[in-house]
Amino acid sequence: MSDTRPPQVLPARKPTQHLERYSEADIPTERGVLRTVVFKDRRNGREHVALVVGEVAGVEGVPVRVHSECLTSEVFGSLKCDCREQLDRALDFISQGGCGVVLYLRQEGRGIGLGNKIKAYALQAKGYDTYESNRQLGFADDLRSYDIAAEMLRSLDVRSVDLITNNPLKIAGLVEEGIPVRRRIPSRTEHNPHNVGYLKTKRERTGHLIELFAEEDTEAKAG
């Protein structure tokens, strides 16, 4: 069941102009045609992608997933996180509903980059959790920002969003950047023995709204 409580209203920030709307084309996929819009960050040349289904310009309550790149999961099939499942389910959701946007941001490893992410994995093998590993490498828990996502949504003329997420920081981040979040749509995925600790840590340490169904069913039966 989605969370329909209104988010905290914060003052809208002045729109940024860091992105260039660089290219656009329709791409046929197994889910149907995705309108693919590439934005280039003028500050560093990094390219971010909006995958669009249906007409979203001038529309309220557009289903939106703000998704950060995860090469290890989405390309190599790593089981250490649930990123690929979240991306797949968001694409399924907007395709089946006929309207929505997935913003694919090049922010690997919560913003620390691929090489440092693999260093963090090596530390996790020694017993550190995902946040402790980042700190051991000299990084904050999460270096992602949402000004890019907000600017992409403004360029697409999305008026307000129904955000597909488990992360309350994404809701707050978009609202702070002037994007109204009408409601939250939970992003439910299955866990496995390799990522259950990671998911529990996110839930306990940073308030992610993650439901671990099998675990909770077992605990309920035991109780």
JSON list of C-alpha atoms in Angstrom, two decimals:
[
{"chain": "A", "resi": 1, "resn": "MET", "atom": "CA", "xyz": [0.00, 0.00, 0.00]},
{"chain": "A", "resi": 2, "resn": "SER", "atom": "CA", "xyz": [1.44, 3.38, -0.94]},
{"chain": "A", "resi": 3, "resn": "ASP", "atom": "CA", "xyz": [2.13, 6.11, 1.54]},
{"chain": "A", "resi": 4, "resn": "THR", "atom": "CA", "xyz": [-0.22, 9.00, 0.72]},
{"chain": "A", "resi": 5, "resn": "ARG", "atom": "CA", "xyz": [0.86, 11.31, 3.50]},
{"chain": "A", "resi": 6, "resn": "PRO", "atom": "CA", "xyz": [1.93, 14.69, 2.07]},
{"chain": "A", "resi": 7, "resn": "PRO", "atom": "CA", "xyz": [5.67, 15.40, 2.33]},
{"chain": "A", "resi": 8, "resn": "GLN", "atom": "CA", "xyz": [7.02, 18.30, 4.33]},
{"chain": "A", "resi": 9, "resn": "VAL", "atom": "CA", "xyz": [6.68, 21.48, 2.32]},
{"chain": "A", "resi": 10, "resn": "LEU", "atom": "CA", "xyz": [9.95, 23.37, 2.01]},
{"chain": "A", "resi": 11, "resn": "PRO", "atom": "CA", "xyz": [10.77, 26.59, 0.15]},
{"chain": "A", "resi": 12, "resn": "ALA", "atom": "CA", "xyz": [11.39, 25.96, -3.53]},
{"chain": "A", "resi": 13, "resn": "ARG", "atom": "CA", "xyz": [14.96, 26.54, -4.62]},
{"chain": "A", "resi": 14, "resn": "LYS", "atom": "CA", "xyz": [15.86, 28.67, -7.58]},
{"chain": "A", "resi": 15, "resn": "PRO", "atom": "CA", "xyz": [15.99, 26.38, -10.64]},
{"chain": "A", "resi": 16, "resn": "THR", "atom": "CA", "xyz": [19.53, 25.39, -11.57]},
{"chain": "A", "resi": 17, "resn": "GLN", "atom": "CA", "xyz": [20.87, 25.40, -15.11]},
{"chain": "A", "resi": 18, "resn": "HIS", "atom": "CA", "xyz": [23.62, 22.80, -14.96]},
{"chain": "A", "resi": 19, "resn": "LEU", "atom": "CA", "xyz": [22.19, 20.49, -17.61]},
{"chain": "A", "resi": 20, "resn": "GLU", "atom": "CA", "xyz": [22.02, 20.64, -21.38]},
{"chain": "A", "resi": 21, "resn": "ARG", "atom": "CA", "xyz": [19.21, 18.66, -23.01]},
{"chain": "A", "resi": 22, "resn": "TYR", "atom": "CA", "xyz": [21.61, 16.98, -25.40]},
{"chain": "A", "resi": 23, "resn": "SER", "atom": "CA", "xyz": [19.78, 14.33, -27.46]},
{"chain": "A", "resi": 24, "resn": "GLU", "atom": "CA", "xyz": [16.50, 12.45, -27.73]},
{"chain": "A", "resi": 25, "resn": "ALA", "atom": "CA", "xyz": [15.13, 9.41, -29.55]},
{"chain": "A", "resi": 26, "resn": "ASP", "atom": "CA", "xyz": [12.56, 6.63, -29.23]},
{"chain": "A", "resi": 27, "resn": "ILE", "atom": "CA", "xyz": [14.07, 3.23, -28.40]},
{"chain": "A", "resi": 28, "resn": "PRO", "atom": "CA", "xyz": [12.08, 0.01, -28.89]},
{"chain": "A", "resi": 29, "resn": "THR", "atom": "CA", "xyz": [12.48, -2.32, -25.89]},
{"chain": "A", "resi": 30, "resn": "GLU", "atom": "CA", "xyz": [10.91, -5.52, -24.59]},
{"chain": "A", "resi": 31, "resn": "ARG", "atom": "CA", "xyz": [8.61, -3.26, -22.53]},
{"chain": "A", "resi": 32, "resn": "GLY", "atom": "CA", "xyz": [7.62, -1.11, -25.49]},
{"chain": "A", "resi": 33, "resn": "VAL", "atom": "CA", "xyz": [8.95, 2.17, -26.82]},
{"chain": "A", "resi": 34, "resn": "LEU", "atom": "CA", "xyz": [10.87, 4.32, -24.35]},
{"chain": "A", "resi": 35, "resn": "ARG", "atom": "CA", "xyz": [11.45, 7.97, -25.20]},
{"chain": "A", "resi": 36, "resn": "THR", "atom": "CA", "xyz": [15.09, 8.39, -24.23]},
{"chain": "A", "resi": 37, "resn": "VAL", "atom": "CA", "xyz": [16.30, 11.89, -23.37]},
{"chain": "A", "resi": 38, "resn": "VAL", "atom": "CA", "xyz": [19.99, 12.42, -22.61]},
{"chain": "A", "resi": 39, "resn": "PHE", "atom": "CA", "xyz": [21.07, 15.36, -20.45]},
{"chain": "A", "resi": 40, "resn": "LYS", "atom": "CA", "xyz": [24.70, 16.46, -20.20]},
{"chain": "A", "resi": 41, "resn": "ASP", "atom": "CA", "xyz": [26.03, 18.10, -17.04]},
{"chain": "A", "resi": 42, "resn": "ARG", "atom": "CA", "xyz": [27.94, 21.21, -18.10]},
{"chain": "A", "resi": 43, "resn": "ARG", "atom": "CA", "xyz": [30.10, 21.00, -14.97]},
{"chain": "A", "resi": 44, "resn": "ASN", "atom": "CA", "xyz": [31.69, 17.62, -15.61]},
{"chain": "A", "resi": 45, "resn": "GLY", "atom": "CA", "xyz": [30.39, 16.26, -18.92]},
{"chain": "A", "resi": 46, "resn": "ARG", "atom": "CA", "xyz": [28.54, 13.43, -17.20]},
{"chain": "A", "resi": 47, "resn": "GLU", "atom": "CA", "xyz": [25.46, 12.18, -19.07]},
{"chain": "A", "resi": 48, "resn": "HIS", "atom": "CA", "xyz": [22.18, 11.35, -17.33]},
{"chain": "A", "resi": 49, "resn": "VAL", "atom": "CA", "xyz": [19.15, 9.74, -18.94]},
{"chain": "A", "resi": 50, "resn": "ALA", "atom": "CA", "xyz": [15.39, 10.16, -18.68]},
{"chain": "A", "resi": 51, "resn": "LEU", "atom": "CA", "xyz": [13.34, 7.17, -19.88]},
{"chain": "A", "resi": 52, "resn": "VAL", "atom": "CA", "xyz": [9.84, 8.44, -20.60]},
{"chain": "A", "resi": 53, "resn": "VAL", "atom": "CA", "xyz": [6.60, 6.58, -21.23]},
{"chain": "A", "resi": 54, "resn": "GLY", "atom": "CA", "xyz": [3.53, 8.48, -22.42]},
{"chain": "A", "resi": 55, "resn": "GLU", "atom": "CA", "xyz": [2.83, 12.19, -22.19]},
{"chain": "A", "resi": 56, "resn": "VAL", "atom": "CA", "xyz": [4.22, 13.73, -19.00]},
{"chain": "A", "resi": 57, "resn": "ALA", "atom": "CA", "xyz": [4.46, 17.43, -19.87]},
{"chain": "A", "resi": 58, "resn": "GLY", "atom": "CA", "xyz": [2.11, 19.51, -17.74]},
{"chain": "A", "resi": 59, "resn": "VAL", "atom": "CA", "xyz": [0.92, 16.42, -15.85]},
{"chain": "A", "resi": 60, "resn": "GLU", "atom": "CA", "xyz": [0.43, 16.14, -12.08]},
{"chain": "A", "resi": 61, "resn": "GLY", "atom": "CA", "xyz": [1.31, 12.99, -10.16]},
{"chain": "A", "resi": 62, "resn": "VAL", "atom": "CA", "xyz": [3.62, 11.46, -12.77]},
{"chain": "A", "resi": 63, "resn": "PRO", "atom": "CA", "xyz": [5.09, 8.14, -11.54]},
{"chain": "A", "resi": 64, "resn": "VAL", "atom": "CA", "xyz": [8.84, 8.78, -11.27]},
{"chain": "A", "resi": 65, "resn": "ARG", "atom": "CA", "xyz": [11.78, 6.65, -10.21]},
{"chain": "A", "resi": 66, "resn": "VAL", "atom": "CA", "xyz": [15.04, 8.50, -9.44]},
{"chain": "A", "resi": 67, "resn": "HIS", "atom": "CA", "xyz": [17.59, 5.73, -9.94]},
{"chain": "A", "resi": 68, "resn": "SER", "atom": "CA", "xyz": [21.35, 5.85, -9.48]},
{"chain": "A", "resi": 69, "resn": "GLU", "atom": "CA", "xyz": [23.59, 3.81, -11.75]},
{"chain": "A", "resi": 70, "resn": "CYS", "atom": "CA", "xyz": [24.71, 0.41, -10.43]},
{"chain": "A", "resi": 71, "resn": "LEU", "atom": "CA", "xyz": [26.95, -1.27, -12.99]},
{"chain": "A", "resi": 72, "resn": "THR", "atom": "CA", "xyz": [27.74, -4.23, -10.74]},
{"chain": "A", "resi": 73, "resn": "SER", "atom": "CA", "xyz": [24.08, -5.20, -10.33]},
{"chain": "A", "resi": 74, "resn": "GLU", "atom": "CA", "xyz": [22.46, -4.02, -13.56]},
{"chain": "A", "resi": 75, "resn": "VAL", "atom": "CA", "xyz": [25.16, -5.29, -15.96]},
{"chain": "A", "resi": 76, "resn": "PHE", "atom": "CA", "xyz": [27.15, -7.93, -14.08]},
{"chain": "A", "resi": 77, "resn": "GLY", "atom": "CA", "xyz": [24.28, -9.38, -12.04]},
{"chain": "A", "resi": 78, "resn": "SER", "atom": "CA", "xyz": [25.74, -8.78, -8.57]},
{"chain": "A", "resi": 79, "resn": "LEU", "atom": "CA", "xyz": [23.53, -10.04, -5.74]},
{"chain": "A", "resi": 80, "resn": "LYS", "atom": "CA", "xyz": [24.97, -7.63, -3.16]},
{"chain": "A", "resi": 81, "resn": "CYS", "atom": "CA", "xyz": [22.15, -5.11, -3.65]},
{"chain": "A", "resi": 82, "resn": "ASP", "atom": "CA", "xyz": [18.65, -4.88, -5.13]},
{"chain": "A", "resi": 83, "resn": "CYS", "atom": "CA", "xyz": [19.34, -2.09, -7.65]},
{"chain": "A", "resi": 84, "resn": "ARG", "atom": "CA", "xyz": [18.63, -4.09, -10.80]},
{"chain": "A", "resi": 85, "resn": "GLU", "atom": "CA", "xyz": [15.32, -5.34, -9.37]},
{"chain": "A", "resi": 86, "resn": "GLN", "atom": "CA", "xyz": [14.30, -1.81, -8.42]},
{"chain": "A", "resi": 87, "resn": "LEU", "atom": "CA", "xyz": [15.13, -0.53, -11.90]},
{"chain": "A", "resi": 88, "resn": "ASP", "atom": "CA", "xyz": [13.29, -3.39, -13.60]},
{"chain": "A", "resi": 89, "resn": "ARG", "atom": "CA", "xyz": [10.20, -2.98, -11.45]},
{"chain": "A", "resi": 90, "resn": "ALA", "atom": "CA", "xyz": [10.09, 0.77, -12.01]},
{"chain": "A", "resi": 91, "resn": "LEU", "atom": "CA", "xyz": [10.32, 0.27, -15.79]},
{"chain": "A", "resi": 92, "resn": "ASP", "atom": "CA", "xyz": [7.59, -2.39, -15.59]},
{"chain": "A", "resi": 93, "resn": "PHE", "atom": "CA", "xyz": [5.40, -0.05, -13.54]},
{"chain": "A", "resi": 94, "resn": "ILE", "atom": "CA", "xyz": [5.56, 2.93, -15.90]},
{"chain": "A", "resi": 95, "resn": "SER", "atom": "CA", "xyz": [5.31, 0.74, -19.01]},
{"chain": "A", "resi": 96, "resn": "GLN", "atom": "CA", "xyz": [2.25, -1.10, -17.76]},
{"chain": "A", "resi": 97, "resn": "GLY", "atom": "CA", "xyz": [0.65, 2.14, -16.59]},
{"chain": "A", "resi": 98, "resn": "GLY", "atom": "CA", "xyz": [1.34, 3.93, -19.86]},
{"chain": "A", "resi": 99, "resn": "CYS", "atom": "CA", "xyz": [2.87, 6.99, -18.17]},
{"chain": "A", "resi": 100, "resn": "GLY", "atom": "CA", "xyz": [5.95, 7.76, -16.14]},
{"chain": "A", "resi": 101, "resn": "VAL", "atom": "CA", "xyz": [9.64, 8.59, -16.01]},
{"chain": "A", "resi": 102, "resn": "VAL", "atom": "CA", "xyz": [12.74, 6.75, -14.85]},
{"chain": "A", "resi": 103, "resn": "LEU", "atom": "CA", "xyz": [15.65, 9.12, -14.26]},
{"chain": "A", "resi": 104, "resn": "TYR", "atom": "CA", "xyz": [18.92, 7.19, -14.58]},
{"chain": "A", "resi": 105, "resn": "LEU", "atom": "CA", "xyz": [21.62, 9.19, -12.81]},
{"chain": "A", "resi": 106, "resn": "ARG", "atom": "CA", "xyz": [25.33, 8.47, -13.17]},
{"chain": "A", "resi": 107, "resn": "GLN", "atom": "CA", "xyz": [26.00, 8.35, -9.44]},
{"chain": "A", "resi": 108, "resn": "GLU", "atom": "CA", "xyz": [27.60, 4.92, -8.99]},
{"chain": "A", "resi": 109, "resn": "GLY", "atom": "CA", "xyz": [28.10, 3.71, -5.44]},
{"chain": "A", "resi": 110, "resn": "ARG", "atom": "CA", "xyz": [25.97, 6.47, -3.87]},
{"chain": "A", "resi": 111, "resn": "GLY", "atom": "CA", "xyz": [28.27, 8.96, -5.55]},
{"chain": "A", "resi": 112, "resn": "ILE", "atom": "CA", "xyz": [31.74, 7.55, -4.75]},
{"chain": "A", "resi": 113, "resn": "GLY", "atom": "CA", "xyz": [32.34, 5.97, -8.16]},
{"chain": "A", "resi": 114, "resn": "LEU", "atom": "CA", "xyz": [32.90, 2.41, -9.34]},
{"chain": "A", "resi": 115, "resn": "GLY", "atom": "CA", "xyz": [36.50, 1.97, -8.18]},
{"chain": "A", "resi": 116, "resn": "ASN", "atom": "CA", "xyz": [35.78, 3.17, -4.67]},
{"chain": "A", "resi": 117, "resn": "LYS", "atom": "CA", "xyz": [32.62, 1.08, -4.57]},
{"chain": "A", "resi": 118, "resn": "ILE", "atom": "CA", "xyz": [34.72, -2.06, -5.19]},
{"chain": "A", "resi": 119, "resn": "LYS", "atom": "CA", "xyz": [37.13, -0.91, -2.45]},
{"chain": "A", "resi": 120, "resn": "ALA", "atom": "CA", "xyz": [34.09, -0.62, -0.17]},
{"chain": "A", "resi": 121, "resn": "TYR", "atom": "CA", "xyz": [33.03, -4.16, -1.12]},
{"chain": "A", "resi": 122, "resn": "ALA", "atom": "CA", "xyz": [36.48, -5.41, -0.07]},
{"chain": "A", "resi": 123, "resn": "LEU", "atom": "CA", "xyz": [36.01, -3.73, 3.32]},
{"chain": "A", "resi": 124, "resn": "GLN", "atom": "CA", "xyz": [32.55, -5.25, 3.64]},
{"chain": "A", "resi": 125, "resn": "ALA", "atom": "CA", "xyz": [34.13, -8.68, 3.18]},
{"chain": "A", "resi": 126, "resn": "LYS", "atom": "CA", "xyz": [36.13, -7.88, 6.33]},
{"chain": "A", "resi": 127, "resn": "GLY", "atom": "CA", "xyz": [32.99, -7.15, 8.33]},
{"chain": "A", "resi": 128, "resn": "TYR", "atom": "CA", "xyz": [32.25, -3.46, 7.79]},
{"chain": "A", "resi": 129, "resn": "ASP", "atom": "CA", "xyz": [28.71, -2.51, 6.76]},
{"chain": "A", "resi": 130, "resn": "THR", "atom": "CA", "xyz": [27.98, -0.41, 3.69]},
{"chain": "A", "resi": 131, "resn": "TYR", "atom": "CA", "xyz": [28.14, 2.91, 5.56]},
{"chain": "A", "resi": 132, "resn": "GLU", "atom": "CA", "xyz": [31.17, 2.05, 7.67]},
{"chain": "A", "resi": 133, "resn": "SER", "atom": "CA", "xyz": [33.02, 1.07, 4.49]},
{"chain": "A", "resi": 134, "resn": "ASN", "atom": "CA", "xyz": [32.38, 4.48, 2.93]},
{"chain": "A", "resi": 135, "resn": "ARG", "atom": "CA", "xyz": [33.64, 6.19, 6.07]},
{"chain": "A", "resi": 136, "resn": "GLN", "atom": "CA", "xyz": [36.78, 4.06, 6.13]},
{"chain": "A", "resi": 137, "resn": "LEU", "atom": "CA", "xyz": [37.49, 5.36, 2.63]},
{"chain": "A", "resi": 138, "resn": "GLY", "atom": "CA", "xyz": [36.93, 8.97, 3.72]},
{"chain": "A", "resi": 139, "resn": "PHE", "atom": "CA", "xyz": [33.47, 9.45, 2.21]},
{"chain": "A", "resi": 140, "resn": "ALA", "atom": "CA", "xyz": [30.13, 10.46, 3.69]},
{"chain": "A", "resi": 141, "resn": "ASP", "atom": "CA", "xyz": [27.33, 7.92, 3.86]},
{"chain": "A", "resi": 142, "resn": "ASP", "atom": "CA", "xyz": [25.69, 9.26, 0.70]},
{"chain": "A", "resi": 143, "resn": "LEU", "atom": "CA", "xyz": [27.15, 11.76, -1.75]},
{"chain": "A", "resi": 144, "resn": "ARG", "atom": "CA", "xyz": [24.23, 11.81, -4.18]},
{"chain": "A", "resi": 145, "resn": "SER", "atom": "CA", "xyz": [22.40, 15.04, -4.94]},
{"chain": "A", "resi": 146, "resn": "TYR", "atom": "CA", "xyz": [18.97, 15.62, -6.40]},
{"chain": "A", "resi": 147, "resn": "ASP", "atom": "CA", "xyz": [19.40, 18.99, -8.11]},
{"chain": "A", "resi": 148, "resn": "ILE", "atom": "CA", "xyz": [20.12, 17.06, -11.33]},
{"chain": "A", "resi": 149, "resn": "ALA", "atom": "CA", "xyz": [16.91, 15.04, -11.02]},
{"chain": "A", "resi": 150, "resn": "ALA", "atom": "CA", "xyz": [14.89, 18.18, -10.31]},
{"chain": "A", "resi": 151, "resn": "GLU", "atom": "CA", "xyz": [16.32, 19.98, -13.34]},
{"chain": "A", "resi": 152, "resn": "MET", "atom": "CA", "xyz": [15.55, 16.99, -15.58]},
{"chain": "A", "resi": 153, "resn": "LEU", "atom": "CA", "xyz": [11.94, 16.92, -14.35]},
{"chain": "A", "resi": 154, "resn": "ARG", "atom": "CA", "xyz": [11.57, 20.65, -14.95]},
{"chain": "A", "resi": 155, "resn": "SER", "atom": "CA", "xyz": [12.91, 20.24, -18.48]},
{"chain": "A", "resi": 156, "resn": "LEU", "atom": "CA", "xyz": [10.30, 17.52, -19.08]},
{"chain": "A", "resi": 157, "resn": "ASP", "atom": "CA", "xyz": [7.65, 19.89, -17.62]},
{"chain": "A", "resi": 158, "resn": "VAL", "atom": "CA", "xyz": [6.57, 17.38, -14.97]},
{"chain": "A", "resi": 159, "resn": "ARG", "atom": "CA", "xyz": [4.39, 19.33, -12.52]},
{"chain": "A", "resi": 160, "resn": "SER", "atom": "CA", "xyz": [4.41, 16.89, -9.56]},
{"chain": "A", "resi": 161, "resn": "VAL", "atom": "CA", "xyz": [5.48, 13.31, -8.99]},
{"chain": "A", "resi": 162, "resn": "ASP", "atom": "CA", "xyz": [4.37, 10.07, -7.39]},
{"chain": "A", "resi": 163, "resn": "LEU", "atom": "CA", "xyz": [7.83, 8.92, -6.35]},
{"chain": "A", "resi": 164, "resn": "ILE", "atom": "CA", "xyz": [8.74, 5.23, -6.64]},
{"chain": "A", "resi": 165, "resn": "THR", "atom": "CA", "xyz": [11.15, 4.84, -3.74]},
{"chain": "A", "resi": 166, "resn": "ASN", "atom": "CA", "xyz": [11.91, 3.40, -0.32]},
{"chain": "A", "resi": 167, "resn": "ASN", "atom": "CA", "xyz": [14.26, 6.26, 0.52]},
{"chain": "A", "resi": 168, "resn": "PRO", "atom": "CA", "xyz": [12.78, 9.20, 2.47]},
{"chain": "A", "resi": 169, "resn": "LEU", "atom": "CA", "xyz": [15.88, 11.26, 1.63]},
{"chain": "A", "resi": 170, "resn": "LYS", "atom": "CA", "xyz": [14.89, 11.21, -2.05]},
{"chain": "A", "resi": 171, "resn": "ILE", "atom": "CA", "xyz": [11.48, 12.61, -1.19]},
{"chain": "A", "resi": 172, "resn": "ALA", "atom": "CA", "xyz": [13.03, 15.37, 0.91]},
{"chain": "A", "resi": 173, "resn": "GLY", "atom": "CA", "xyz": [15.71, 16.01, -1.72]},
{"chain": "A", "resi": 174, "resn": "LEU", "atom": "CA", "xyz": [13.22, 16.57, -4.54]},
{"chain": "A", "resi": 175, "resn": "VAL", "atom": "CA", "xyz": [10.92, 18.72, -2.41]},
{"chain": "A", "resi": 176, "resn": "GLU", "atom": "CA", "xyz": [13.89, 20.82, -1.32]},
{"chain": "A", "resi": 177, "resn": "GLU", "atom": "CA", "xyz": [14.76, 21.32, -4.99]},
{"chain": "A", "resi": 178, "resn": "GLY", "atom": "CA", "xyz": [11.25, 22.56, -5.76]},
{"chain": "A", "resi": 179, "resn": "ILE", "atom": "CA", "xyz": [9.63, 19.38, -7.12]},
{"chain": "A", "resi": 180, "resn": "PRO", "atom": "CA", "xyz": [6.29, 18.58, -5.43]},
{"chain": "A", "resi": 181, "resn": "VAL", "atom": "CA", "xyz": [6.04, 14.94, -4.31]},
{"chain": "A", "resi": 182, "resn": "ARG", "atom": "CA", "xyz": [2.37, 14.00, -4.18]},
{"chain": "A", "resi": 183, "resn": "ARG", "atom": "CA", "xyz": [2.81, 10.53, -2.71]},
{"chain": "A", "resi": 184, "resn": "ARG", "atom": "CA", "xyz": [5.22, 7.62, -2.36]},
{"chain": "A", "resi": 185, "resn": "ILE", "atom": "CA", "xyz": [4.95, 4.36, -4.28]},
{"chain": "A", "resi": 186, "resn": "PRO", "atom": "CA", "xyz": [6.89, 1.61, -2.48]},
{"chain": "A", "resi": 187, "resn": "SER", "atom": "CA", "xyz": [9.67, -0.10, -4.44]},
{"chain": "A", "resi": 188, "resn": "ARG", "atom": "CA", "xyz": [9.34, -3.73, -3.38]},
{"chain": "A", "resi": 189, "resn": "THR", "atom": "CA", "xyz": [11.97, -6.33, -4.27]},
{"chain": "A", "resi": 190, "resn": "GLU", "atom": "CA", "xyz": [12.92, -9.81, -3.11]},
{"chain": "A", "resi": 191, "resn": "HIS", "atom": "CA", "xyz": [15.98, -10.16, -0.91]},
{"chain": "A", "resi": 192, "resn": "ASN", "atom": "CA", "xyz": [18.61, -12.89, -1.02]},
{"chain": "A", "resi": 193, "resn": "PRO", "atom": "CA", "xyz": [21.30, -14.19, 1.37]},
{"chain": "A", "resi": 194, "resn": "HIS", "atom": "CA", "xyz": [23.89, -11.83, -0.17]},
{"chain": "A", "resi": 195, "resn": "ASN", "atom": "CA", "xyz": [21.95, -8.57, 0.22]},
{"chain": "A", "resi": 196, "resn": "VAL", "atom": "CA", "xyz": [19.70, -9.08, 3.24]},
{"chain": "A", "resi": 197, "resn": "GLY", "atom": "CA", "xyz": [22.28, -7.52, 5.58]},
{"chain": "A", "resi": 198, "resn": "TYR", "atom": "CA", "xyz": [22.69, -4.55, 3.24]},
{"chain": "A", "resi": 199, "resn": "LEU", "atom": "CA", "xyz": [18.92, -4.00, 3.14]},
{"chain": "A", "resi": 200, "resn": "LYS", "atom": "CA", "xyz": [18.58, -4.30, 6.92]},
{"chain": "A", "resi": 201, "resn": "THR", "atom": "CA", "xyz": [21.40, -1.79, 7.39]},
{"chain": "A", "resi": 202, "resn": "LYS", "atom": "CA", "xyz": [19.70, 0.73, 5.10]},
{"chain": "A", "resi": 203, "resn": "ARG", "atom": "CA", "xyz": [16.43, 0.27, 6.96]},
{"chain": "A", "resi": 204, "resn": "GLU", "atom": "CA", "xyz": [17.99, 0.58, 10.42]},
{"chain": "A", "resi": 205, "resn": "ARG", "atom": "CA", "xyz": [20.66, 3.22, 9.79]},
{"chain": "A", "resi": 206, "resn": "THR", "atom": "CA", "xyz": [19.03, 5.62, 7.33]},
{"chain": "A", "resi": 207, "resn": "GLY", "atom": "CA", "xyz": [15.31, 4.94, 7.65]},
{"chain": "A", "resi": 208, "resn": "HIS", "atom": "CA", "xyz": [14.71, 3.28, 4.30]},
{"chain": "A", "resi": 209, "resn": "LEU", "atom": "CA", "xyz": [11.12, 2.05, 4.13]},
{"chain": "A", "resi": 210, "resn": "ILE", "atom": "CA", "xyz": [12.05, -1.51, 3.22]},
{"chain": "A", "resi": 211, "resn": "GLU", "atom": "CA", "xyz": [9.72, -4.42, 3.84]},
{"chain": "A", "resi": 212, "resn": "LEU", "atom": "CA", "xyz": [11.47, -7.78, 4.16]},
{"chain": "A", "resi": 213, "resn": "PHE", "atom": "CA", "xyz": [8.44, -9.97, 3.69]},
{"chain": "A", "resi": 214, "resn": "ALA", "atom": "CA", "xyz": [9.86, -13.46, 4.22]},
{"chain": "A", "resi": 215, "resn": "GLU", "atom": "CA", "xyz": [11.81, -12.38, 7.31]},
{"chain": "A", "resi": 216, "resn": "GLU", "atom": "CA", "xyz": [8.79, -10.67, 8.85]},
{"chain": "A", "resi": 217, "resn": "ASP", "atom": "CA", "xyz": [6.48, -13.61, 8.08]},
{"chain": "A", "resi": 218, "resn": "THR", "atom": "CA", "xyz": [8.92, -15.98, 9.80]},
{"chain": "A", "resi": 219, "resn": "GLU", "atom": "CA", "xyz": [9.18, -13.74, 12.86]},
{"chain": "A", "resi": 220, "resn": "ALA", "atom": "CA", "xyz": [5.40, -13.46, 13.05]},
{"chain": "A", "resi": 221, "resn": "LYS", "atom": "CA", "xyz": [4.95, -17.22, 12.96]},
{"chain": "A", "resi": 222, "resn": "ALA", "atom": "CA", "xyz": [7.67, -17.72, 15.58]},
{"chain": "A", "resi": 223, "resn": "GLY", "atom": "CA", "xyz": [5.99, -15.16, 17.84]}
]
